[in-house]
Tab-separated table of C-alpha atoms in Angstrom:
chain	number	residue	atom	x	y	z
A	1	MET	CA	0.007	-6.951	15.487
A	2	ASP	CA	-1.433	-6.498	18.646
A	3	SER	CA	-4.460	-4.889	18.729
A	4	ALA	CA	-3.341	-1.384	20.345
A	5	SER	CA	-0.845	-0.816	17.255
A	6	HIS	CA	-4.259	-2.334	14.665
A	7	SER	CA	-5.878	0.434	16.672
A	8	SER	CA	-3.799	2.958	17.846
A	9	ASN	CA	-4.562	5.535	15.450
A	10	LEU	CA	-8.505	5.265	14.553
A	11	LYS	CA	-9.794	8.909	13.191
A	12	ARG	CA	-11.103	10.500	11.176
A	13	HIS	CA	-9.094	13.161	8.918
A	14	ASP	CA	-11.207	16.180	6.981
A	15	VAL	CA	-9.373	16.768	3.438
A	16	THR	CA	-12.686	19.083	2.046
A	17	GLU	CA	-15.912	20.365	2.698
A	18	ASP	CA	-17.894	17.816	0.411
A	19	GLN	CA	-17.744	15.359	3.243
A	20	ILE	CA	-14.737	13.718	1.891
A	21	VAL	CA	-12.961	11.942	5.059
A	22	ILE	CA	-9.350	10.013	5.649
A	23	GLU	CA	-9.881	7.463	8.110
A	24	GLY	CA	-8.490	3.870	9.819
A	25	PRO	CA	-7.055	1.726	10.957
A	26	VAL	CA	-10.883	0.913	10.249
A	27	GLU	CA	-12.696	-2.427	11.055
A	28	PRO	CA	-14.075	-4.475	9.430
A	29	ALA	CA	-18.024	-4.517	10.914
A	30	TYR	CA	-17.526	-0.867	9.583
A	31	LEU	CA	-16.576	-1.513	6.154
A	32	ALA	CA	-18.943	-3.891	5.482
A	33	LYS	CA	-21.193	-0.744	5.977
A	34	LEU	CA	-19.613	0.892	3.403
A	35	ASN	CA	-20.765	0.652	-0.596
A	36	MET	CA	-17.317	0.927	-2.188
A	37	SER	CA	-16.911	2.974	-5.492
A	38	ALA	CA	-17.674	1.125	-8.013
A	39	ASP	CA	-15.004	1.864	-10.243
A	40	LEU	CA	-12.010	1.021	-7.673
A	41	ASN	CA	-11.273	-2.682	-10.304
A	42	VAL	CA	-8.526	-2.696	-10.577
A	43	PHE	CA	-6.878	-5.117	-8.933
A	44	ARG	CA	-10.502	-7.457	-8.859
A	45	GLU	CA	-13.939	-6.200	-9.814
A	46	ALA	CA	-15.299	-4.286	-7.239
A	47	PRO	CA	-17.778	-5.802	-4.994
A	48	LYS	CA	-14.313	-8.884	-4.697
A	49	GLN	CA	-12.043	-6.186	-3.107
A	50	HIS	CA	-14.665	-4.612	-1.065
A	51	ARG	CA	-14.390	-8.507	0.145
A	52	ALA	CA	-10.823	-7.995	0.273
A	53	LEU	CA	-10.617	-4.946	2.295
A	54	ILE	CA	-12.882	-6.544	4.707
A	55	ASP	CA	-10.861	-9.449	5.840
A	56	ILE	CA	-7.468	-7.915	5.899
A	57	ALA	CA	-8.991	-5.525	8.577
A	58	GLY	CA	-10.169	-8.692	10.232
A	59	SER	CA	-6.715	-10.564	10.357
A	60	SER	CA	-3.883	-9.383	13.044
A	61	ASP	CA	-1.432	-8.164	10.825
A	62	GLY	CA	-3.597	-6.210	8.523
A	63	LEU	CA	-4.594	-2.585	8.747
A	64	VAL	CA	-6.748	-0.988	5.780
A	65	TYR	CA	-6.947	3.037	5.407
A	66	ILE	CA	-9.393	4.680	3.576
A	67	ILE	CA	-10.975	7.582	2.110
A	68	ARG	CA	-14.749	8.072	1.645
A	69	ASN	CA	-16.558	10.582	-0.110
A	70	ARG	CA	-19.876	10.434	2.778
A	71	ASN	CA	-20.585	5.983	2.172
A	72	THR	CA	-19.288	5.003	-0.416
A	73	ILE	CA	-15.583	3.790	-0.226
A	74	ILE	CA	-13.449	5.589	-3.195
A	75	GLY	CA	-9.734	5.043	-2.387
A	76	TYR	CA	-7.952	2.875	-0.102
A	77	VAL	CA	-4.409	1.809	0.858
A	78	THR	CA	-3.950	-1.968	2.374
A	79	PHE	CA	-0.690	-3.209	5.209
A	80	HIS	CA	0.073	-6.604	5.720
A	81	GLU	CA	3.032	-9.475	5.978
A	82	PRO	CA	4.614	-9.947	3.283
A	83	ASP	CA	2.953	-12.875	0.838
A	84	LYS	CA	4.055	-16.064	3.049
A	85	TYR	CA	5.792	-17.986	-0.179
A	86	SER	CA	8.207	-14.258	-0.640
A	87	ARG	CA	11.742	-14.060	0.796
A	88	TRP	CA	10.288	-11.013	2.908
A	89	CYS	CA	8.238	-13.447	4.925
A	90	LYS	CA	11.466	-14.250	6.603
A	91	HIS	CA	12.568	-10.659	8.306
A	92	PRO	CA	9.949	-11.183	11.440
A	93	ASN	CA	9.420	-6.557	11.125
A	94	ILE	CA	8.245	-6.069	7.577
A	95	LEU	CA	5.362	-4.739	6.883
A	96	GLU	CA	3.878	-4.972	3.242
A	97	LEU	CA	2.456	-2.313	1.898
A	98	GLY	CA	-0.127	-4.545	-0.168
A	99	ALA	CA	-2.253	-2.313	-2.969
A	100	ILE	CA	-2.904	1.449	-2.317
A	101	GLU	CA	-6.544	2.728	-4.550
A	102	ILE	CA	-7.829	5.980	-5.512
A	103	SER	CA	-10.995	6.722	-7.605
A	104	PRO	CA	-10.650	7.737	-10.716
A	105	ALA	CA	-13.076	10.477	-10.287
A	106	TRP	CA	-11.173	11.818	-7.295
A	107	ARG	CA	-7.167	11.408	-8.637
A	108	LYS	CA	-6.963	15.419	-9.574
A	109	HIS	CA	-7.087	16.213	-5.789
A	110	LYS	CA	-4.021	14.252	-4.815
A	111	LEU	CA	-6.167	12.519	-2.734
A	112	GLY	CA	-3.565	9.469	-3.082
A	113	LYS	CA	-0.471	11.243	-0.571
A	114	LYS	CA	-2.905	12.418	1.999
A	115	LEU	CA	-3.477	8.775	2.451
A	116	LEU	CA	-0.577	7.539	2.562
A	117	LYS	CA	0.638	10.316	5.184
A	118	TYR	CA	-2.297	10.114	7.233
A	119	ALA	CA	-1.264	6.513	7.524
A	120	PHE	CA	1.927	6.866	8.053
A	121	SER	CA	1.498	8.718	10.852
A	122	ASN	CA	0.287	5.945	12.533
A	123	PRO	CA	3.586	5.809	15.039
A	124	VAL	CA	3.767	1.527	15.320
A	125	MET	CA	5.300	2.596	11.553
A	126	GLU	CA	8.062	3.339	13.112
A	127	GLU	CA	8.696	0.638	14.268
A	128	LYS	CA	8.310	-1.070	10.897
A	129	ILE	CA	9.821	-1.983	7.309
A	130	VAL	CA	7.491	-1.014	4.981
A	131	ILE	CA	8.258	-2.458	1.126
A	132	THR	CA	5.918	-2.381	-1.316
A	133	ILE	CA	6.031	-4.038	-4.565
A	134	GLU	CA	4.660	-2.971	-7.802
A	135	PHE	CA	4.156	-4.748	-10.002
A	136	CYS	CA	4.209	-2.935	-14.009
A	137	TRP	CA	1.417	-5.922	-14.652
A	138	HIS	CA	-1.161	-4.394	-11.926
A	139	TRP	CA	-0.320	-0.340	-13.156
A	140	ASP	CA	-3.456	1.511	-14.700
A	141	LEU	CA	-2.398	2.760	-18.035
A	142	ASP	CA	-5.873	2.939	-18.867
A	143	HIS	CA	-7.732	5.166	-17.107
A	144	THR	CA	-4.360	7.920	-16.720
A	145	GLY	CA	-2.771	7.590	-20.069
A	146	LEU	CA	0.497	7.048	-19.083
A	147	ASP	CA	3.070	5.126	-20.915
A	148	ILE	CA	4.903	2.160	-18.682
A	149	TRP	CA	7.472	4.379	-17.477
A	150	GLN	CA	5.802	7.335	-16.353
A	151	TYR	CA	3.369	5.519	-14.512
A	152	GLN	CA	6.528	3.841	-12.678
A	153	LYS	CA	7.571	7.185	-12.281
A	154	MET	CA	4.177	8.935	-11.310
A	155	LEU	CA	4.801	5.997	-8.244
A	156	SER	CA	7.968	6.362	-7.225
A	157	LYS	CA	7.112	10.615	-6.513
A	158	LEU	CA	3.813	9.158	-4.849
A	159	PHE	CA	4.944	6.434	-2.668
A	160	GLY	CA	8.842	8.923	-1.888
A	161	SER	CA	6.187	11.347	-0.976
A	162	ALA	CA	5.549	9.329	2.142
A	163	GLY	CA	9.875	8.232	2.849
A	164	LEU	CA	9.763	4.968	0.802
A	165	VAL	CA	12.854	5.035	-1.598
A	166	ARG	CA	13.899	2.383	-4.413
A	167	VAL	CA	16.174	-0.161	-3.213
A	168	ALA	CA	17.786	-2.569	-5.623
A	169	THR	CA	17.622	-6.511	-4.967
A	170	ASP	CA	17.702	-9.461	-6.930
A	171	ASP	CA	13.870	-10.746	-5.978
A	172	PRO	CA	12.873	-13.056	-8.692
A	173	GLU	CA	9.265	-10.991	-9.088
A	174	ILE	CA	10.672	-7.949	-9.089
A	175	LEU	CA	13.415	-8.953	-12.185
A	176	GLU	CA	10.257	-10.702	-13.920
A	177	HIS	CA	10.021	-7.146	-15.667
A	178	ILE	CA	11.823	-4.607	-16.066
A	179	ALA	CA	10.003	-1.565	-15.245
A	180	ASN	CA	8.657	-3.845	-10.966
A	181	VAL	CA	9.486	-1.864	-8.332
A	182	LEU	CA	10.082	-2.336	-4.800
A	183	MET	CA	10.197	0.567	-2.964
A	184	ALA	CA	10.950	0.715	1.157
A	185	ARG	CA	11.018	2.592	4.582
A	186	ILE	CA	13.055	2.663	7.801
A	187	GLY	CA	10.932	3.236	9.896
A	188	SER	CA	12.606	5.540	13.371
A	189	ARG	CA	12.645	2.897	15.512
A	190	VAL	CA	13.499	-0.174	13.674
A	191	SER	CA	16.868	-1.672	15.644
A	192	GLU	CA	19.933	-1.855	13.896
A	193	ALA	CA	19.789	-5.652	13.594
A	194	ASP	CA	16.414	-5.796	11.699
A	195	VAL	CA	17.756	-2.741	9.012
A	196	GLN	CA	20.891	-5.302	8.646
A	197	LYS	CA	18.721	-8.382	7.638
A	198	PHE	CA	16.467	-6.194	5.699
A	199	GLU	CA	20.280	-5.428	3.871
A	200	ASP	CA	20.862	-8.918	4.280
A	201	MET	CA	17.592	-10.680	2.533
A	202	LYS	CA	17.443	-7.927	-0.591
A	203	PHE	CA	20.741	-10.051	-2.236
A	204	GLN	CA	20.374	-13.480	-2.471
A	205	GLY	CA	22.270	-15.236	-5.458
A	206	THR	CA	18.798	-15.932	-7.348
A	207	SER	CA	17.955	-15.390	-10.516
A	208	ILE	CA	15.178	-15.858	-13.343
A	209	PHE	CA	17.326	-17.200	-15.027
A	210	SER	CA	19.191	-20.321	-12.644
């Protein structure tokens, strides 16, 4: 991803009068100056996740969007190229939505949908097939009080608000648990050839039992 697309959407969007701001894609030096809310720990401890955000923002393919309350990050979403060991990395035009997390204290303000709407307003998203692979073992069932199927439904609705739809696949990682979900959004300027390549990649005759 070139530097122009990496910074083309750098601006701020005020959500409320409580100094809540959505912004991005943010630069690593800027992220390093901010604090990380201690309860952003679904994927790893907050300090380590803060470091991970800085690393993603500094990578050539990474995009990080944040929600902050004054100088504290209270939510984020990341985008990057698919893992090099996954089948999806073989597609030249796929961008993976890697993680999204909102502080439990702020989850009743629908900030997740606002964050995704803002991120997908970046014109570069129309040139990409954006996928998200939702593994149920990452889900924050404890803080939400939802069971695994309720959480799956909530996530599908959240990502659906940004135009992602559920996609069937025989990807062994997805098939590892019946609750795992693959979702995708095809940008309006993605070529027919890239769409067809994505379609061909969904099923490759592989299985966790093979």
